[in-house]
Amino acid sequence: MKNQTPASAHIKITNIEVIGFDADDTLWHNLPYFLEVEQKFWALIEEYLPAATQKTESSPRWHLSPLNATEMQNIKRYGYGVKAFILSMIETAIRISSGRIGTNAISEIIDYGKDMLDHPIELMDDVVEVLQTLAPHYRMVLVTKGDLLDQQNKLIRSGLEDYFHHIEIVTEKNIEGYSKLVKHLDLNPAQFVMIGNSLKSDIVPVLKIGGHGLHIPYPTTWIHEQVDEPVIHKHFKELKNIKDCLSLLI
Ligand SMILES: [Mg+2]
């Protein structure tokens, strides 16, 4: 913290050296593309769905569980990201159709994934301004999970690369991952603040190792990222948008 004034010290977060930013749904939109493809996927294989799981007025989330279950089972093998999502869609299509799914449909699923990987980056509001303002005062790192190549490509396409000291792509954003990160950055955990949209991945494990967490909720939370318990912690704050972090850090 370089520009802290004594009058406002009580509302600022002090002694921070490094700010970690989550990327997907914190700096740029991501989840809506997955949800859009899920809709297309289920329309593609609708004829194979058992009647009980077909869309009804009373069950608008009818389509979520079989694919999410496959993804959950595959996370340990494939990790996160678009390529894992493609494989899980193909596996689910084969299972649900009892092997009757055609190669045209499989090709279409692969194309959905390629379109996602090539999708232009849509930054969240005010991201550039916030990074520009923070950059002279802090070292900033991008902390993300998912596919290495995809995340690197997204960072390059986002135009935000120069703001970051480095990009840390972890297999799982958990206590172990964040402990390694602060050690690698040569920090006391209390000198690290993480900013992100997922309580489970960006906030709770950071608080557990002694760091700070600023949560910016995204309108939708991926089903695998939901947490049941509200977070109450002296190192925790919930923000309405990314711009709100400036009054706490500058
Ligand atoms: Mg995120």
Coordinates of C-alpha atoms and ligand atoms in Angstrom, one line a residue:
M1 CA 0.0 0.0 0.0
K2 CA 1.8 3.1 -1.2
N3 CA -0.8 5.9 -1.3
Q4 CA -2.6 5.4 1.9
T5 CA -3.8 8.4 3.8
P6 CA -4.2 8.3 7.6
A7 CA -7.7 9.7 7.5
S8 CA -9.1 6.8 5.5
A9 CA -6.8 4.1 6.8
H10 CA -9.6 2.4 8.6
I11 CA -11.4 1.5 5.4
K12 CA -8.4 0.5 3.3
I13 CA -6.7 -2.8 3.0
T14 CA -3.1 -2.1 4.1
N15 CA 0.3 -3.8 3.5
I16 CA -0.7 -5.5 0.3
E17 CA 2.1 -6.3 -2.1
V18 CA 0.5 -8.4 -4.7
I19 CA -3.0 -8.5 -6.2
G20 CA -4.2 -11.7 -7.7
F21 CA -7.0 -11.5 -10.3
D22 CA -9.2 -14.3 -11.4
A23 CA -9.9 -14.1 -15.1
D24 CA -13.1 -15.8 -16.2
D25 CA -16.2 -13.9 -15.2
T26 CA -14.0 -11.4 -13.3
L27 CA -12.0 -9.7 -16.0
W28 CA -14.0 -11.1 -19.0
H29 CA -17.2 -12.9 -19.6
N30 CA -17.0 -16.6 -19.8
L31 CA -19.8 -18.6 -18.3
P32 CA -22.5 -17.4 -20.7
Y33 CA -20.7 -19.0 -23.6
F34 CA -20.7 -22.4 -21.8
L35 CA -24.4 -22.0 -21.0
E36 CA -25.2 -21.1 -24.6
V37 CA -23.4 -24.2 -25.9
E38 CA -25.1 -26.4 -23.3
Q39 CA -28.5 -25.3 -24.7
K40 CA -27.3 -26.1 -28.3
F41 CA -26.0 -29.4 -27.1
W42 CA -29.2 -30.5 -25.5
A43 CA -31.2 -29.5 -28.6
L44 CA -28.8 -31.6 -30.7
I45 CA -29.4 -34.7 -28.7
E46 CA -32.9 -34.1 -27.6
E47 CA -34.3 -37.1 -29.5
Y48 CA -32.3 -39.5 -27.4
L49 CA -33.3 -38.1 -24.0
P50 CA -35.5 -40.3 -21.9
A51 CA -39.0 -38.8 -21.6
A52 CA -38.5 -38.1 -17.9
T53 CA -35.6 -35.7 -18.6
Q54 CA -37.2 -33.8 -21.5
K55 CA -37.9 -30.2 -21.1
T56 CA -41.0 -29.2 -19.2
E57 CA -42.4 -25.9 -18.1
S58 CA -42.1 -26.9 -14.4
S59 CA -38.4 -28.0 -14.8
P60 CA -36.5 -25.3 -16.6
R61 CA -33.2 -26.7 -15.5
W62 CA -34.0 -30.1 -16.9
H63 CA -30.9 -30.2 -19.0
L64 CA -28.3 -29.4 -16.4
S65 CA -27.6 -32.6 -14.5
P66 CA -26.5 -35.4 -16.8
L67 CA -23.8 -33.2 -18.4
N68 CA -22.7 -31.7 -15.1
A69 CA -22.4 -35.1 -13.6
T70 CA -20.1 -36.2 -16.4
E71 CA -18.0 -33.1 -16.0
M72 CA -17.7 -33.6 -12.3
Q73 CA -16.5 -37.2 -12.8
N74 CA -14.0 -36.0 -15.4
I75 CA -12.5 -33.0 -13.6
K76 CA -9.7 -35.1 -12.0
R77 CA -8.7 -36.5 -15.4
Y78 CA -9.2 -33.5 -17.7
G79 CA -9.2 -30.5 -15.4
Y80 CA -11.2 -27.4 -16.4
G81 CA -11.7 -25.6 -19.6
V82 CA -13.2 -25.9 -23.1
K83 CA -11.4 -29.0 -24.2
A84 CA -12.6 -30.9 -21.1
F85 CA -16.1 -29.6 -21.7
I86 CA -16.0 -30.9 -25.3
L87 CA -15.0 -34.4 -24.2
S88 CA -17.7 -34.4 -21.5
M89 CA -20.3 -33.4 -24.0
I90 CA -19.2 -36.2 -26.4
E91 CA -19.2 -38.8 -23.5
T92 CA -22.7 -37.6 -22.4
A93 CA -24.1 -37.8 -25.9
I94 CA -22.8 -41.3 -26.4
R95 CA -24.2 -42.4 -23.0
I96 CA -27.6 -40.8 -23.4
S97 CA -28.1 -42.1 -26.9
S98 CA -26.8 -45.6 -25.9
G99 CA -24.2 -45.3 -28.6
R100 CA -26.6 -44.3 -31.4
I101 CA -25.3 -40.7 -31.7
G102 CA -24.1 -40.1 -35.2
T103 CA -20.7 -38.8 -36.3
N104 CA -22.4 -35.6 -37.6
A105 CA -23.6 -34.7 -34.2
I106 CA -20.1 -35.5 -32.7
S107 CA -18.6 -33.2 -35.3
E108 CA -21.0 -30.5 -34.4
I109 CA -20.1 -30.8 -30.7
I110 CA -16.4 -30.4 -31.6
D111 CA -17.3 -27.3 -33.6
Y112 CA -19.1 -25.8 -30.7
G113 CA -15.8 -26.2 -28.7
K114 CA -13.7 -24.7 -31.5
D115 CA -16.0 -21.7 -31.7
M116 CA -15.7 -21.2 -27.9
L117 CA -11.9 -21.4 -28.1
D118 CA -11.9 -18.7 -30.9
H119 CA -14.5 -16.5 -29.3
P120 CA -13.6 -12.8 -29.0
I121 CA -12.9 -11.7 -25.5
E122 CA -15.5 -9.4 -24.0
L123 CA -14.1 -7.5 -21.1
M124 CA -16.2 -6.7 -18.1
D125 CA -17.0 -3.0 -17.6
D126 CA -14.2 -0.7 -16.2
V127 CA -11.5 -3.5 -16.2
V128 CA -8.9 -1.5 -18.2
E129 CA -9.3 1.6 -16.0
V130 CA -9.0 -0.4 -12.8
L131 CA -5.8 -2.3 -14.0
Q132 CA -4.3 1.0 -15.2
T133 CA -5.0 2.6 -11.8
L134 CA -3.6 -0.2 -9.8
A135 CA -0.6 -1.1 -11.9
P136 CA 1.8 1.7 -10.6
H137 CA 1.1 0.6 -7.0
Y138 CA 1.1 -3.2 -7.0
R139 CA 2.5 -6.3 -8.6
M140 CA -0.5 -8.0 -10.2
V141 CA -0.8 -11.6 -11.2
L142 CA -3.5 -13.5 -13.1
V143 CA -4.6 -16.6 -11.2
T144 CA -6.7 -19.0 -13.2
K145 CA -7.5 -22.6 -13.6
G146 CA -8.2 -24.4 -16.8
D147 CA -6.4 -25.2 -19.9
L148 CA -2.9 -23.6 -20.2
L149 CA -3.0 -22.8 -23.9
D150 CA -6.6 -21.5 -23.9
Q151 CA -6.0 -19.2 -20.9
Q152 CA -2.8 -17.9 -22.4
N153 CA -4.5 -17.2 -25.7
K154 CA -7.4 -15.5 -23.9
L155 CA -5.0 -13.2 -22.0
I156 CA -3.2 -12.3 -25.2
R157 CA -6.5 -11.6 -27.1
S158 CA -7.8 -9.6 -24.1
G159 CA -5.0 -7.0 -24.5
L160 CA -4.5 -7.1 -20.8
E161 CA -1.2 -9.0 -20.8
D162 CA 1.1 -6.1 -20.0
Y163 CA -0.7 -5.3 -16.7
F164 CA 0.4 -8.6 -15.2
H165 CA 3.7 -9.6 -13.7
H166 CA 2.8 -13.2 -14.6
I167 CA 0.0 -15.6 -15.2
E168 CA -0.4 -18.4 -12.7
I169 CA -2.4 -21.3 -14.1
V170 CA -3.2 -23.8 -11.3
T171 CA -4.9 -27.2 -11.5
E172 CA -7.2 -26.4 -8.6
K173 CA -7.6 -23.1 -6.8
N174 CA -7.4 -24.5 -3.3
I175 CA -5.3 -24.0 -0.1
E176 CA -2.4 -25.9 -1.6
G177 CA -2.4 -23.9 -4.8
Y178 CA -2.5 -20.5 -3.1
S179 CA 0.1 -21.5 -0.5
K180 CA 2.5 -22.4 -3.3
L181 CA 1.7 -19.1 -5.1
V182 CA 2.4 -16.9 -2.1
K183 CA 5.6 -18.8 -1.4
H184 CA 6.7 -18.5 -5.0
L185 CA 6.0 -14.7 -4.8
D186 CA 8.0 -14.6 -1.6
L187 CA 5.1 -13.1 0.4
N188 CA 3.5 -13.3 3.7
P189 CA -0.1 -14.4 2.9
A190 CA -1.4 -11.2 4.5
Q191 CA 0.4 -9.2 1.8
F192 CA -1.8 -10.9 -0.9
V193 CA -5.3 -10.1 -1.9
M194 CA -7.3 -12.1 -4.4
I195 CA -10.1 -10.6 -6.5
G196 CA -12.6 -12.9 -8.2
N197 CA -16.2 -14.0 -8.8
S198 CA -16.1 -17.4 -7.2
L199 CA -16.2 -17.7 -3.4
K200 CA -15.2 -21.3 -3.6
S201 CA -12.1 -20.8 -5.8
D202 CA -11.0 -17.2 -5.4
I203 CA -11.9 -16.3 -1.9
V204 CA -12.4 -19.1 0.7
P205 CA -9.0 -20.8 0.2
V206 CA -7.2 -17.5 0.2
L207 CA -8.8 -16.4 3.5
K208 CA -7.9 -19.8 5.0
I209 CA -4.2 -19.3 4.3
G210 CA -4.3 -15.8 5.9
G211 CA -4.7 -13.7 2.7
H212 CA -7.4 -11.2 1.8
G213 CA -10.4 -11.8 -0.5
L214 CA -12.5 -9.4 -2.5
H215 CA -15.6 -11.0 -4.1
I216 CA -17.3 -9.6 -7.1
P217 CA -20.4 -11.8 -7.8
Y218 CA -21.2 -12.5 -11.4
P219 CA -24.9 -12.7 -12.2
T220 CA -24.6 -16.5 -12.7
T221 CA -22.4 -19.0 -10.8
W222 CA -21.3 -22.2 -12.4
I223 CA -22.9 -25.2 -10.6
H224 CA -19.5 -26.5 -9.6
E225 CA -18.5 -23.2 -8.0
Q226 CA -21.4 -22.7 -5.7
V227 CA -20.9 -22.6 -1.9
D228 CA -23.6 -23.0 0.7
E229 CA -22.2 -21.0 3.6
P230 CA -22.1 -17.2 3.6
V231 CA -18.5 -15.9 4.1
I232 CA -17.8 -13.7 7.2
H233 CA -14.2 -12.8 7.7
K234 CA -12.2 -9.7 8.7
H235 CA -10.2 -10.1 5.5
F236 CA -13.2 -10.4 3.3
K237 CA -15.3 -7.9 1.4
E238 CA -18.0 -8.2 -1.2
L239 CA -18.0 -5.6 -4.0
K240 CA -20.7 -4.6 -6.4
N241 CA -18.2 -4.3 -9.3
I242 CA -14.5 -4.3 -10.0
K243 CA -14.2 -0.5 -9.7
D244 CA -15.2 -0.7 -6.0
C245 CA -11.7 -2.3 -5.3
L246 CA -10.0 1.1 -6.0
S247 CA -11.3 2.8 -2.8
L248 CA -10.0 -0.1 -0.8
L249 CA -6.6 -0.4 -2.4
I250 CA -5.6 3.2 -3.5
Ligands
MG1 MG -14.0 -16.8 -12.4

